[in-house]
mmCIF file of C-alpha atoms in Angstrom:
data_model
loop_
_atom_site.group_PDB
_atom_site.id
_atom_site.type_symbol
_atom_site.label_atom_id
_atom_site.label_comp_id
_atom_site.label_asym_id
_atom_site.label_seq_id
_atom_site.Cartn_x
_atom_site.Cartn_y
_atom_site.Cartn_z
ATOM 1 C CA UNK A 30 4.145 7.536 18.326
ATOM 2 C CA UNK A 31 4.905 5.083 15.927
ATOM 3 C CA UNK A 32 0.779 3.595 15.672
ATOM 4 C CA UNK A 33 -0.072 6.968 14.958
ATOM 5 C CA UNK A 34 2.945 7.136 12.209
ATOM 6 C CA UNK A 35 1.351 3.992 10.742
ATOM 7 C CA UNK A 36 -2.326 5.232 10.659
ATOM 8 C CA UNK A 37 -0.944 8.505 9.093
ATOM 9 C CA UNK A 38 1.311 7.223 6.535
ATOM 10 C CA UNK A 39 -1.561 4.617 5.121
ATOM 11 C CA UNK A 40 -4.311 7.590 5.143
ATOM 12 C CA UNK A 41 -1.209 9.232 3.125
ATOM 13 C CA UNK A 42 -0.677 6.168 1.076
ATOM 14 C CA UNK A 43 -3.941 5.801 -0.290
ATOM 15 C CA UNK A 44 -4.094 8.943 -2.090
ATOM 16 C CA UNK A 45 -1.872 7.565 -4.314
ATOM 17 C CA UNK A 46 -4.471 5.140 -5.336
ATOM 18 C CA UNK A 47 -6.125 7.123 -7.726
ATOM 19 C CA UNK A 48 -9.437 5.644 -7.135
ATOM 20 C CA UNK A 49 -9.405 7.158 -4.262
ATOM 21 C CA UNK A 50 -9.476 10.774 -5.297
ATOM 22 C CA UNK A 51 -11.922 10.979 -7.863
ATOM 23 C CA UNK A 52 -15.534 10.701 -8.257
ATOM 24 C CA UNK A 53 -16.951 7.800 -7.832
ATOM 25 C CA UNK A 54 -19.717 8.173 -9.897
ATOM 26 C CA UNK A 55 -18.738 6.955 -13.477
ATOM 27 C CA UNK A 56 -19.117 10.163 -16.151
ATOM 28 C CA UNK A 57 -19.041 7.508 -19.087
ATOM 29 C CA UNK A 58 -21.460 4.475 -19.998
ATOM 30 C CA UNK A 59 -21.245 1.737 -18.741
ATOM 31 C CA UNK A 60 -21.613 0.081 -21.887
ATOM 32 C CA UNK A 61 -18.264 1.746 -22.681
ATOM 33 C CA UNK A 62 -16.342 0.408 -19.728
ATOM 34 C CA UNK A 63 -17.475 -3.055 -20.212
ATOM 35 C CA UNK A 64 -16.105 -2.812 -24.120
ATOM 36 C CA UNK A 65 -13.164 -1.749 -22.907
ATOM 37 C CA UNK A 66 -12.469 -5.079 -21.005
ATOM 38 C CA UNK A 67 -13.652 -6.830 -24.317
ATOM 39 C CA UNK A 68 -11.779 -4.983 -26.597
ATOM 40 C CA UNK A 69 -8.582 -4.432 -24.097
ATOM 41 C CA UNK A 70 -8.034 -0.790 -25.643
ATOM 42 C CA UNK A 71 -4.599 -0.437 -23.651
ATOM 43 C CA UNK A 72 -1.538 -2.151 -24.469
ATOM 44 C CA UNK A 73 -0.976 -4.321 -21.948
ATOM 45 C CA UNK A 74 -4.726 -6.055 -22.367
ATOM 46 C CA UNK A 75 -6.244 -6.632 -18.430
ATOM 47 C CA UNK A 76 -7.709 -10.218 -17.727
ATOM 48 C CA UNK A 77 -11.499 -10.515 -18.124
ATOM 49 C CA UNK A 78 -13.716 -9.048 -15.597
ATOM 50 C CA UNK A 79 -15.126 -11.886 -14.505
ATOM 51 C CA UNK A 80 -11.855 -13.528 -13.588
ATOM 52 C CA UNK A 81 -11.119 -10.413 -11.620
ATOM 53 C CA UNK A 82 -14.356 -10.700 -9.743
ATOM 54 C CA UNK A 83 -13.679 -14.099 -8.770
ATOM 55 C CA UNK A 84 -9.897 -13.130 -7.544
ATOM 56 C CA UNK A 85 -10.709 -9.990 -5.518
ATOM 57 C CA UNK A 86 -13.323 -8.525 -3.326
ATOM 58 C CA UNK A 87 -14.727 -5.807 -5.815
ATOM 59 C CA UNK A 88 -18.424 -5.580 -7.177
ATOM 60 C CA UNK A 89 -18.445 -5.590 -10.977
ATOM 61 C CA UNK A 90 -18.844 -1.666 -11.394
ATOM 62 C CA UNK A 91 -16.058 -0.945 -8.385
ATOM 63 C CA UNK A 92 -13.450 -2.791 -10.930
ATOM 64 C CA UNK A 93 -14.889 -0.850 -13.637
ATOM 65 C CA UNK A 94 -14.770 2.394 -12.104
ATOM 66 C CA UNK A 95 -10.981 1.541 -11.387
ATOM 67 C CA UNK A 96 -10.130 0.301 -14.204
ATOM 68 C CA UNK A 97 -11.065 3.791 -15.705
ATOM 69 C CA UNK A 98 -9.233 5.717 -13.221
ATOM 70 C CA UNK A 99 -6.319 3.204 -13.825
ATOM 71 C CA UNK A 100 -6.495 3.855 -17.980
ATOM 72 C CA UNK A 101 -6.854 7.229 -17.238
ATOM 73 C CA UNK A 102 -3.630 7.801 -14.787
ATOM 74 C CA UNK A 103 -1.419 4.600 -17.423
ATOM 75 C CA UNK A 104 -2.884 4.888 -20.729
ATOM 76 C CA UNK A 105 -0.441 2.117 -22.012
ATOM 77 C CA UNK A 106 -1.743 -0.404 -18.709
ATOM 78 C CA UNK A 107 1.934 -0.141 -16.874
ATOM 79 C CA UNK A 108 3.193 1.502 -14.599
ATOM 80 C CA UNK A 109 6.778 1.200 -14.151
ATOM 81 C CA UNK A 110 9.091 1.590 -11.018
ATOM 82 C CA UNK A 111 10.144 5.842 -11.901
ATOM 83 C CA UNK A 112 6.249 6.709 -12.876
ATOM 84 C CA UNK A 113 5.221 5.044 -9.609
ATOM 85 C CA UNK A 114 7.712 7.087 -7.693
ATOM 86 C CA UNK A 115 7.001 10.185 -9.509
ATOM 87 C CA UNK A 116 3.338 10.239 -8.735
ATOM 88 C CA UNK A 117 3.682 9.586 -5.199
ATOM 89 C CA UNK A 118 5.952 12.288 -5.158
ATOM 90 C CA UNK A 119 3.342 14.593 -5.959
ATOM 91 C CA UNK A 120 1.769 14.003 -2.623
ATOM 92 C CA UNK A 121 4.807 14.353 -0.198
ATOM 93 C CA UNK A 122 6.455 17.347 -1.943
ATOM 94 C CA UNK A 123 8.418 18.290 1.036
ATOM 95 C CA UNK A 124 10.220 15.050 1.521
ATOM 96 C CA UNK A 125 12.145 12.434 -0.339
ATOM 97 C CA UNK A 126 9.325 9.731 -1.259
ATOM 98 C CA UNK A 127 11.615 7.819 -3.849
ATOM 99 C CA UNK A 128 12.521 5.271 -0.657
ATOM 100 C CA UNK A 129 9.560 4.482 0.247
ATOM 101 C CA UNK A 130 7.888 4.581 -2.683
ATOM 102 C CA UNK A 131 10.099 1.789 -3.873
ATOM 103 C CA UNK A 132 8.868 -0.515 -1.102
ATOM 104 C CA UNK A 133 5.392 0.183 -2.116
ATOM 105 C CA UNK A 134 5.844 -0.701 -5.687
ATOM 106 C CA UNK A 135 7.811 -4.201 -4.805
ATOM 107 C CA UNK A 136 4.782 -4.743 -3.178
ATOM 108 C CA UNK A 137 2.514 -4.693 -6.025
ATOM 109 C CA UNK A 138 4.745 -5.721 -8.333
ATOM 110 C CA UNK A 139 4.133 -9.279 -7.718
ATOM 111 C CA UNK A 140 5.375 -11.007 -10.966
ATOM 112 C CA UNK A 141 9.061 -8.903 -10.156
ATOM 113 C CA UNK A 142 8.892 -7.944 -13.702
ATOM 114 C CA UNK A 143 9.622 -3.927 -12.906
ATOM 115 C CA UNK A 144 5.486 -3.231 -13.641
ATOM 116 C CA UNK A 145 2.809 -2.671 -12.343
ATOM 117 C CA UNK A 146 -0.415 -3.765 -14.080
ATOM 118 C CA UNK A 147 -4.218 -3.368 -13.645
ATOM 119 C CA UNK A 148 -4.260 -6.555 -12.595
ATOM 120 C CA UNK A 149 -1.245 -6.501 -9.643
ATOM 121 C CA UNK A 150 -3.094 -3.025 -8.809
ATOM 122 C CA UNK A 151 -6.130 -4.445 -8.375
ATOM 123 C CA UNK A 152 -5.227 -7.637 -6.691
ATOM 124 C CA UNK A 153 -2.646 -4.934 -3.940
ATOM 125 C CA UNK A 154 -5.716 -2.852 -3.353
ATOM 126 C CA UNK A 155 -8.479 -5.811 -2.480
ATOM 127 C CA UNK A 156 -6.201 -6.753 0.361
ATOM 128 C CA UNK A 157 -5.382 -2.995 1.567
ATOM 129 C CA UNK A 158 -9.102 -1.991 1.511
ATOM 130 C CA UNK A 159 -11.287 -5.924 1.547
ATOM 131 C CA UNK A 160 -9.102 -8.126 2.855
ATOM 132 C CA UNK A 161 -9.575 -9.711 6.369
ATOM 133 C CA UNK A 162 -6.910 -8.380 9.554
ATOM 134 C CA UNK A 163 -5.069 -11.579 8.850
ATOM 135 C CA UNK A 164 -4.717 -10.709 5.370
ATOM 136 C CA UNK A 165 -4.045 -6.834 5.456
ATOM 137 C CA UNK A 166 -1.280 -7.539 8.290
ATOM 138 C CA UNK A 167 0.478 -10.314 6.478
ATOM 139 C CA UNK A 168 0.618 -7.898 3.540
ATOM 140 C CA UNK A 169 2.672 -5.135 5.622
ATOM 141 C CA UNK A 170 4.778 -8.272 6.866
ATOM 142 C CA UNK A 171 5.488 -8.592 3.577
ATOM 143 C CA UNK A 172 6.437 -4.497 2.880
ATOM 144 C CA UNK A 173 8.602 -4.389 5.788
ATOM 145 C CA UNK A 174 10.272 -8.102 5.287
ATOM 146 C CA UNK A 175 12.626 -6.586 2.912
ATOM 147 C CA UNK A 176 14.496 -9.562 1.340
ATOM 148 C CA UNK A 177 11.421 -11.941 2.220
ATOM 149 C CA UNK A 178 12.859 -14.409 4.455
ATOM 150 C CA UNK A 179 10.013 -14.862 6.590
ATOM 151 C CA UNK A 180 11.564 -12.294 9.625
ATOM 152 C CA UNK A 181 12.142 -8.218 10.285
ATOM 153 C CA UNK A 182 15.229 -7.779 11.298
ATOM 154 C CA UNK A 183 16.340 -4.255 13.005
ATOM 155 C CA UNK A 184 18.314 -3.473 9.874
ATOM 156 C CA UNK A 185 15.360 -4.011 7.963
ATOM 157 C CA UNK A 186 12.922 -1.731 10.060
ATOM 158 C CA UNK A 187 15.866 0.901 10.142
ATOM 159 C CA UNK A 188 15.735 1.020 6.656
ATOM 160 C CA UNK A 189 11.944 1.387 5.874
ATOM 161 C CA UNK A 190 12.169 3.750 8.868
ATOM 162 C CA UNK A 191 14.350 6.252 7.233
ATOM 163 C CA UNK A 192 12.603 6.141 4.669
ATOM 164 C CA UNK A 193 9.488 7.310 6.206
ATOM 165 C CA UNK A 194 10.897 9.857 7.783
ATOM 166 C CA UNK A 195 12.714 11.108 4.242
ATOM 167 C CA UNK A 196 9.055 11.097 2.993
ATOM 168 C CA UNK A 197 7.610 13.483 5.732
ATOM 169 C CA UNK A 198 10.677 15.943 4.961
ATOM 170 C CA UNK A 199 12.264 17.821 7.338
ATOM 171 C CA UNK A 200 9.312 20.043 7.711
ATOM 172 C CA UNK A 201 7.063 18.164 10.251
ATOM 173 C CA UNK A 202 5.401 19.924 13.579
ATOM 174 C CA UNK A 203 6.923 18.857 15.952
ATOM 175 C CA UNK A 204 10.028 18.741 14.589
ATOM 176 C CA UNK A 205 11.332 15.244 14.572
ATOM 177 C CA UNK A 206 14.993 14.683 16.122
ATOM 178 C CA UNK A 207 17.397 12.791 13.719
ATOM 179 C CA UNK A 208 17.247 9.963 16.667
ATOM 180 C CA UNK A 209 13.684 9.760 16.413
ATOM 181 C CA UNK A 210 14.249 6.619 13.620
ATOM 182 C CA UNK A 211 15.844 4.709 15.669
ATOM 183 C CA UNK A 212 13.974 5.325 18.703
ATOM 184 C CA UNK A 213 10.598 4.349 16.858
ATOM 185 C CA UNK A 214 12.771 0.920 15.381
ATOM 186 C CA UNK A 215 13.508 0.002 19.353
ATOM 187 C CA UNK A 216 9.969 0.299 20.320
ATOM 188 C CA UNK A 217 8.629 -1.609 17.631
ATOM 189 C CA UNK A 218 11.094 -4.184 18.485
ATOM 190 C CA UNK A 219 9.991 -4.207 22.387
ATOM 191 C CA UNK A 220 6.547 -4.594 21.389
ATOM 192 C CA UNK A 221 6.957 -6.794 18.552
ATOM 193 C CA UNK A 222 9.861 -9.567 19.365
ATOM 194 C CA UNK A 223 7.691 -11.516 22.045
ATOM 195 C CA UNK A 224 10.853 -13.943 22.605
ATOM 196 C CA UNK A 225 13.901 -10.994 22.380
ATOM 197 C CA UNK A 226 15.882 -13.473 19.623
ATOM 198 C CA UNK A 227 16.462 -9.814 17.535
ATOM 199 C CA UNK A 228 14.049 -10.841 14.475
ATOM 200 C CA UNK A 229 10.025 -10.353 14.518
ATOM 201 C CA UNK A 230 8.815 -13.079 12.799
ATOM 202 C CA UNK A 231 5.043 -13.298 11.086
ATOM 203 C CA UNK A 232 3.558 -14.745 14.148
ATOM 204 C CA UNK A 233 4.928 -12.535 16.640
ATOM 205 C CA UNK A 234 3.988 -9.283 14.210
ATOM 206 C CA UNK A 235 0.519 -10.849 13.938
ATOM 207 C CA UNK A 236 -0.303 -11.836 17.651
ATOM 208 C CA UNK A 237 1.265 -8.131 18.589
ATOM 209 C CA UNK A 238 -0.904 -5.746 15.767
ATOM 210 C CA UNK A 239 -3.986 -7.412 17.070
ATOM 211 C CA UNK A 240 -3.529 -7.156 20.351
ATOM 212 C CA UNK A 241 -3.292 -3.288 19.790
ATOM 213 C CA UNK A 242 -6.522 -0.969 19.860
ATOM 214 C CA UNK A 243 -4.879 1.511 17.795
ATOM 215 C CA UNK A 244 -3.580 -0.518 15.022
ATOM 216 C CA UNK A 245 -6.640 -2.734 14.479
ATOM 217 C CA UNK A 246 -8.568 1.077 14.503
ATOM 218 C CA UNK A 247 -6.720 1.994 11.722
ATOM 219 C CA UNK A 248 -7.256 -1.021 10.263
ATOM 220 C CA UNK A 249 -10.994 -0.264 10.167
ATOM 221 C CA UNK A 250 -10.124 2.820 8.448
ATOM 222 C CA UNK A 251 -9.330 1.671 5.120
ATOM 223 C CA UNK A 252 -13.447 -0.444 5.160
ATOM 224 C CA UNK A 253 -14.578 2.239 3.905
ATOM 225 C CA UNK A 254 -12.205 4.243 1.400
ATOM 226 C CA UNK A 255 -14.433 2.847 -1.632
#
């Protein structure tokens, strides 16, 4: 049901990352990498490595590694809202990704500046694959809290609903009923609004996740993706 949905879509979600599908054995120097950070070959020039260390939970040579595979995928260090939707399109060509996609890259766009940076990448991904529960669950608060006032309302899980099910396309085994949205939205809601007042706020989405087996499983998952 709708754990299993979760645990599928992030599996899904991460090959996007493109550190994630490459080797990760650097095929350059390293010497090369670290003058990259110096010399800030891309347009949009990254923060120093250091400061990056201290703000995420990557080893020096796991930022440099994505960095590369960053620079390599957004030679000009951006990645704006239609580039971010057309590469995760790549990897749900039977569906409609655009939807969800677009929740995805509010997420890392933290400065709301319509791009994404190495730097908002990087800081997105050490809380998807380093952070603690606390952290990784307050950040998927966050994707489903749509206009950020602190509660999920049914309209709001509706909507990021749909567009799930627009991403996995019309193709899926079994095939999914056109109810199947809203079903999934009502069970969330019976599990998740502890006090039945219509909203799930951050406490009640937190005390619920952990108390599921499943969830926290696939929250192990993503320990060991790099």
């Amino acid at each position: 049901g709708f754990v299993y949905f979760k645990k599928n879509m992030k599996q899904r979600f991460l090959k996007l990352l493109p550190c994630c599908h490459v080797d990760s054995t650097p095929t350059v120097r390293q010497n090369s990498i670290e003058e990259d950070f110096e010399l800030a070959t891309v347009c949009c020039r990254p923060d120093s490595l250091e400061k990056m260390l201290e703000q995420t939970k990557f080893t020096k040579t796991e930022l440099q590694i994505l960095y590369r595979s960053f620079k390599n995928e957004c030679p000009t260090g951006l990645v704006n809202e239609e580039t971010f939707k057309l590469i995760y399109s790549h990897f749900f060509p039977h569906g409609d990704s655009s939807a969800y996609a677009h929740l995805l890259f509010e997420a890392f766009d933290k400065h709301k500046n319509g791009a994404v940076n190495f730097e908002d990448f990087v800081a997105g991904l050490s809380i998807i694959l380093r952070g603690t529960v606390t952290d990784r669950l307050c950040w998927a608060f966050s994707l489903y809290d749509l206009n950020k006032d602190g509660c999920i309302t049914k309209e709001e899980m509706n909507d990021i609903m749909k567009s799930i099910y627009d991403l996995m396309g019309k193709y899926t085994y079994p095939c999914m009923k056109d109810s199947a949205p809203r079903e999934h939205v009502e069970s969330f809601f019976q599990k998740m609004d502890r006090n039945n007042d219509g909203v799930v706020t951050m406490e009640e989405f937190l005390e619920s996740c952990q108390k599921d087996e499943a969830i926290m499983e696939s929250m192990q998952m993503l320990d060991h993706v790099i």
